[in-house]
Structures are given as C-alpha cells and as structure tokens.
Short mmCIF file of C-alpha atoms in Angstrom, two decimals:
data_model
loop_
_atom_site.label_atom_id
_atom_site.label_comp_id
_atom_site.label_asym_id
_atom_site.label_seq_id
_atom_site.Cartn_x
_atom_site.Cartn_y
_atom_site.Cartn_z
CA MET A 1 -68.48 -181.90 -51.98
CA ILE A 2 -67.93 -182.05 -48.22
CA PHE A 3 -64.73 -180.57 -46.76
CA ASN A 4 -63.94 -183.77 -44.86
CA LYS A 5 -65.63 -186.72 -43.19
CA ASP A 6 -65.04 -185.63 -39.59
CA THR A 7 -66.60 -182.22 -40.20
CA ALA A 8 -69.52 -183.80 -42.04
CA LYS A 9 -70.33 -186.20 -39.20
CA LYS A 10 -69.90 -183.59 -36.45
CA THR A 11 -72.06 -181.06 -38.31
CA ALA A 12 -74.77 -183.66 -38.88
CA GLU A 13 -74.64 -184.47 -35.16
CA VAL A 14 -75.18 -180.88 -34.04
CA LEU A 15 -77.91 -180.21 -36.62
CA LEU A 16 -79.84 -183.22 -35.36
CA GLN A 17 -79.15 -182.25 -31.75
CA VAL A 18 -80.89 -178.86 -32.01
CA HIS A 19 -83.55 -180.13 -34.46
CA ALA A 20 -82.32 -177.92 -37.28
CA ILE A 21 -82.82 -181.12 -39.25
CA LYS A 22 -85.78 -183.36 -38.52
CA LEU A 23 -86.17 -186.86 -39.97
CA SER A 24 -89.68 -188.25 -40.08
CA PRO A 25 -90.03 -191.15 -42.56
CA LYS A 26 -93.39 -192.25 -41.12
CA GLU A 27 -95.00 -188.80 -41.10
CA PRO A 28 -93.39 -186.88 -43.98
CA PHE A 29 -93.36 -183.14 -44.39
CA THR A 30 -94.76 -181.26 -47.37
CA TRP A 31 -92.37 -178.76 -48.92
CA ALA A 32 -93.46 -175.51 -50.54
CA SER A 33 -92.84 -177.20 -53.91
CA GLY A 34 -95.47 -179.79 -53.02
CA TRP A 35 -92.91 -182.58 -52.64
CA LYS A 36 -93.48 -185.06 -49.83
CA SER A 37 -90.30 -185.37 -47.81
CA PRO A 38 -89.12 -187.41 -44.80
CA ILE A 39 -86.67 -184.63 -43.92
CA TYR A 40 -87.06 -180.97 -43.05
CA CYS A 41 -84.10 -178.64 -42.64
CA ASP A 42 -84.10 -175.15 -41.11
CA ASN A 43 -80.52 -174.21 -40.32
CA ARG A 44 -81.51 -170.77 -39.05
CA ILE A 45 -82.35 -172.52 -35.77
CA ILE A 46 -78.63 -172.82 -34.99
CA LEU A 47 -78.47 -169.04 -34.48
CA SER A 48 -80.42 -169.53 -31.24
CA TYR A 49 -77.75 -171.86 -29.80
CA PRO A 50 -74.49 -170.00 -29.12
CA ALA A 51 -72.27 -173.08 -28.85
CA ILE A 52 -73.62 -174.56 -32.09
CA ARG A 53 -73.52 -171.33 -34.08
CA ASN A 54 -69.95 -170.73 -32.89
CA TYR A 55 -68.97 -174.22 -34.05
CA VAL A 56 -70.51 -173.62 -37.48
CA ARG A 57 -69.03 -170.12 -37.73
CA GLU A 58 -65.50 -171.17 -36.85
CA THR A 59 -65.53 -174.39 -38.84
CA MET A 60 -66.86 -172.69 -41.95
CA ALA A 61 -64.44 -169.78 -41.61
CA LYS A 62 -61.41 -172.05 -41.24
CA HIS A 63 -62.43 -174.15 -44.23
CA ILE A 64 -62.93 -171.02 -46.33
CA GLU A 65 -59.40 -169.86 -45.48
CA ASN A 66 -57.95 -173.29 -46.26
CA GLN A 67 -59.87 -173.68 -49.52
CA TYR A 68 -59.88 -170.16 -50.93
CA GLY A 69 -57.59 -167.99 -48.83
CA LYS A 70 -59.12 -164.74 -47.59
CA PRO A 71 -61.51 -163.16 -50.10
CA ASP A 72 -62.25 -159.43 -50.06
CA ALA A 73 -65.70 -160.06 -48.56
CA ILE A 74 -68.22 -162.70 -47.55
CA ALA A 75 -71.57 -162.71 -49.35
CA GLY A 76 -74.65 -164.26 -47.73
CA VAL A 77 -77.70 -165.44 -49.65
CA ALA A 78 -80.90 -163.87 -48.31
CA THR A 79 -82.54 -164.63 -46.11
CA GLY A 80 -81.43 -167.94 -44.63
CA ALA A 81 -77.68 -167.32 -44.82
CA ILE A 82 -77.56 -163.69 -43.69
CA GLY A 83 -77.01 -164.60 -40.03
CA ILE A 84 -74.34 -167.26 -40.46
CA GLY A 85 -72.68 -165.35 -43.29
CA MET A 86 -72.29 -162.28 -41.10
CA LEU A 87 -70.85 -164.39 -38.28
CA VAL A 88 -68.31 -165.93 -40.66
CA ALA A 89 -67.35 -162.51 -42.00
CA GLU A 90 -66.89 -161.22 -38.45
CA TYR A 91 -64.70 -164.18 -37.51
CA LEU A 92 -62.50 -163.59 -40.57
CA GLY A 93 -62.46 -159.81 -40.08
CA LEU A 94 -63.98 -159.25 -43.51
CA PRO A 95 -66.71 -157.00 -44.95
CA PHE A 96 -70.13 -158.59 -45.36
CA ILE A 97 -72.75 -158.20 -48.07
CA TYR A 98 -75.90 -160.11 -48.87
CA VAL A 99 -77.81 -160.84 -52.03
CA ARG A 100 -81.59 -160.62 -52.35
CA PRO A 101 -83.56 -162.97 -54.63
CA ASP A 102 -84.51 -159.90 -56.71
CA ALA A 103 -83.75 -156.21 -56.74
CA LYS A 104 -85.89 -154.08 -54.42
CA GLY A 105 -88.78 -152.32 -56.09
CA HIS A 106 -88.13 -149.03 -54.31
CA GLY A 107 -85.35 -146.81 -52.97
CA ARG A 108 -81.99 -147.60 -54.55
CA LYS A 109 -83.46 -150.84 -55.97
CA ASN A 110 -80.51 -152.89 -54.75
CA GLN A 111 -80.21 -156.61 -55.16
CA ILE A 112 -76.81 -156.64 -53.47
CA GLU A 113 -76.92 -155.01 -50.05
CA GLY A 114 -73.70 -153.60 -48.60
CA PHE A 115 -70.62 -152.17 -50.27
CA ILE A 116 -68.44 -154.05 -52.72
CA GLU A 117 -66.58 -152.94 -55.82
CA GLY A 118 -66.26 -154.62 -59.19
CA GLY A 119 -63.12 -156.75 -59.33
CA GLN A 120 -63.22 -157.66 -55.65
CA SER A 121 -63.57 -161.30 -54.62
CA VAL A 122 -66.17 -163.03 -52.46
CA VAL A 123 -66.96 -166.44 -51.10
CA VAL A 124 -70.72 -166.95 -51.02
CA VAL A 125 -72.22 -168.48 -47.87
CA GLU A 126 -75.46 -170.45 -48.03
CA ASP A 127 -77.35 -172.32 -45.32
CA LEU A 128 -78.94 -175.09 -47.39
CA ILE A 129 -78.64 -176.44 -50.93
CA SER A 130 -81.60 -178.21 -52.51
CA THR A 131 -81.70 -177.72 -56.30
CA GLY A 132 -79.22 -174.84 -56.11
CA LYS A 133 -81.29 -172.46 -58.22
CA SER A 134 -81.75 -169.69 -55.63
CA SER A 135 -78.10 -169.97 -54.60
CA LEU A 136 -76.89 -169.69 -58.19
CA ASN A 137 -79.26 -166.77 -58.74
CA ALA A 138 -77.24 -164.90 -56.09
CA VAL A 139 -74.00 -165.86 -57.84
CA GLN A 140 -75.36 -164.50 -61.12
CA ALA A 141 -76.22 -161.16 -59.48
CA LEU A 142 -72.67 -160.90 -58.13
CA LYS A 143 -71.15 -161.74 -61.50
CA GLU A 144 -73.31 -159.10 -63.18
CA ALA A 145 -71.85 -156.61 -60.67
CA LYS A 146 -68.36 -157.70 -61.87
CA VAL A 147 -67.59 -159.36 -58.54
CA ASN A 148 -65.23 -162.35 -58.61
CA VAL A 149 -67.02 -165.33 -57.03
CA LYS A 150 -64.35 -167.72 -55.73
CA GLY A 151 -66.87 -170.37 -54.70
CA MET A 152 -69.77 -171.19 -52.42
CA VAL A 153 -69.81 -172.76 -48.96
CA ALA A 154 -72.98 -174.15 -47.38
CA ILE A 155 -73.89 -175.79 -44.09
CA PHE A 156 -75.82 -178.69 -45.64
CA THR A 157 -76.86 -180.14 -48.98
CA TYR A 158 -79.46 -182.76 -49.83
CA GLY A 159 -77.08 -184.00 -52.52
CA PHE A 160 -79.62 -183.99 -55.34
CA ASP A 161 -78.24 -184.83 -58.78
CA VAL A 162 -79.98 -181.76 -60.18
CA ALA A 163 -77.98 -179.52 -57.84
CA THR A 164 -74.70 -181.11 -58.90
CA LYS A 165 -75.69 -180.55 -62.53
CA ASN A 166 -76.73 -176.93 -61.93
CA PHE A 167 -73.48 -176.00 -60.18
CA ALA A 168 -71.38 -177.76 -62.81
CA GLU A 169 -73.18 -175.94 -65.64
CA GLU A 170 -72.51 -172.58 -63.98
CA GLY A 171 -68.89 -173.46 -63.18
CA VAL A 172 -69.34 -172.72 -59.47
CA THR A 173 -67.42 -174.70 -56.85
CA LEU A 174 -69.58 -175.84 -53.93
CA ASN A 175 -68.28 -177.18 -50.63
CA THR A 176 -70.47 -178.07 -47.67
CA LEU A 177 -69.94 -178.82 -44.01
CA SER A 178 -72.24 -181.84 -44.24
CA ASN A 179 -74.53 -183.67 -46.66
CA TYR A 180 -77.40 -186.13 -46.79
CA GLU A 181 -75.19 -189.21 -46.96
CA ASN A 182 -73.28 -188.34 -43.80
CA LEU A 183 -76.45 -187.22 -42.06
CA LEU A 184 -78.02 -190.67 -42.55
CA GLU A 185 -74.83 -192.37 -41.42
CA GLN A 186 -74.72 -190.27 -38.25
CA ALA A 187 -78.44 -190.76 -37.59
CA LEU A 188 -78.07 -194.54 -37.88
CA ASP A 189 -74.92 -194.62 -35.71
CA THR A 190 -76.75 -192.78 -32.92
CA ASN A 191 -79.98 -194.81 -33.25
CA TYR A 192 -81.90 -191.73 -34.38
CA ILE A 193 -83.25 -193.91 -37.22
CA SER A 194 -83.60 -197.65 -37.81
CA GLU A 195 -82.26 -199.70 -40.73
CA LYS A 196 -85.77 -199.78 -42.20
CA GLU A 197 -86.09 -196.01 -41.94
CA LEU A 198 -82.65 -195.64 -43.51
CA LYS A 199 -83.90 -197.53 -46.57
CA THR A 200 -86.93 -195.22 -46.86
CA LEU A 201 -84.78 -192.10 -46.50
CA ALA A 202 -82.35 -193.33 -49.16
CA GLU A 203 -85.21 -194.08 -51.57
CA TRP A 204 -86.56 -190.54 -51.17
CA ASN A 205 -83.20 -188.97 -51.92
CA SER A 206 -82.81 -190.92 -55.16
CA ASN A 207 -86.12 -189.63 -56.56
CA PRO A 208 -87.58 -186.89 -54.30
CA SER A 209 -90.13 -185.45 -56.74
CA GLU A 210 -91.84 -188.82 -57.23
CA TRP A 211 -91.42 -190.27 -53.76
CA ASN A 212 -94.46 -191.28 -51.72
CA ALA A 213 -94.39 -192.15 -48.04
CA ILE A 214 -94.49 -195.86 -47.30
#
C-alpha cells in the first residue's frame, strides 16, 4: 500500500529522472530469475544524487513517524537497503542495524549486524519489493531474535499478487513510497511511454513469469 498518491507520483518521477527505474517494453531486460521484463529497477542509484536521496530519506522518515511513531531502531535489508536505511535512521536520530540474507559463516556468525536487544521495536526499510521473499526472510530473522517488527517501508514495489499474498500470510504491514501503478501513470503523463507501451507494461505486470516481449 502506498502512503499517498502525491508521494507515489513524486517518487516515481524522481526514480525515472535518475534512471533508477528504466522502462524498455521493446527491448526487455532479463532478470536473474530468467523472467523477461520491460522494467528494471536499481534504487541504489539514488545514493549518488544528493537531492534525490535527501528527498527519499526525509519522505520515508516522516511517513515512518506518522505511521508507526518512533521505533527503537531502523533495520535495513542487505544489501540494497543498507544505504537508504542508514540515512533514514540518521534523520530520525535512531540506531541502525541491518539484516543479512544468511548468517555469516565465520567470526561471530551474525545475521543481524549492529546492536539491538530482544523486546525492542524496529521498522524495516527495503529498497524494492518483488515477490517479498528476501524481505520477509529479514523479518523472520528479527522475530527469531525477539525483536518487535512494527512494519516494513520500501521505496518501490512491482505490486505482484504473490507479494501481497506473502506479506499477508506473514502478518507484516508493508507501505511503499511508490508502486508500479503510479509509475506507469507518471510515465504516461510525462510522455516517457506511449499508450501502446502502457498496454504492454500492464500485461507484463499481470503475469510476469509467463510474459513474452511483443
């Protein structure tokens, strides 16, 4: 669920502006999963643009306060959300931790990096939601450490039905700055895409694993 329409449109605008999101219906990308996709998203690019990263940092921080109040810490999901998560934590004056996909195989064998105690609360920050599995894996690690997960906030979601189902099954609240629907609306409004390309992009989103470029 997006926080609000204005934030969703503005965030989509800045992500397109710095090419954190690229739309290419005619020459689709191939994801690591093997899926063909007319969209590619790498939100880490925003870290290289001070004005954009400050917008995302402040907007996300303010929405976290409005939605959840101040948690005891901010938790970033490694590796994509470490940068923006730390910026949000700094803005809010909160401790920061991050969660690895798996525990390290050496040293202290941590999966959660940084200091947090059982019973403390966190809001988890993520950069991108696709199916939600890696994000929810981080939530599970926090829960196993007896940390109270108040919810998750992400920059962008593709809005896949499978992600909605996965978050609902785990009972985790997800809010995002923007989503696929508002991205397409913004892209069409600014003539980034045509009506024909909009149709192709919408078809992909409804069945991404089976979609073939037209």
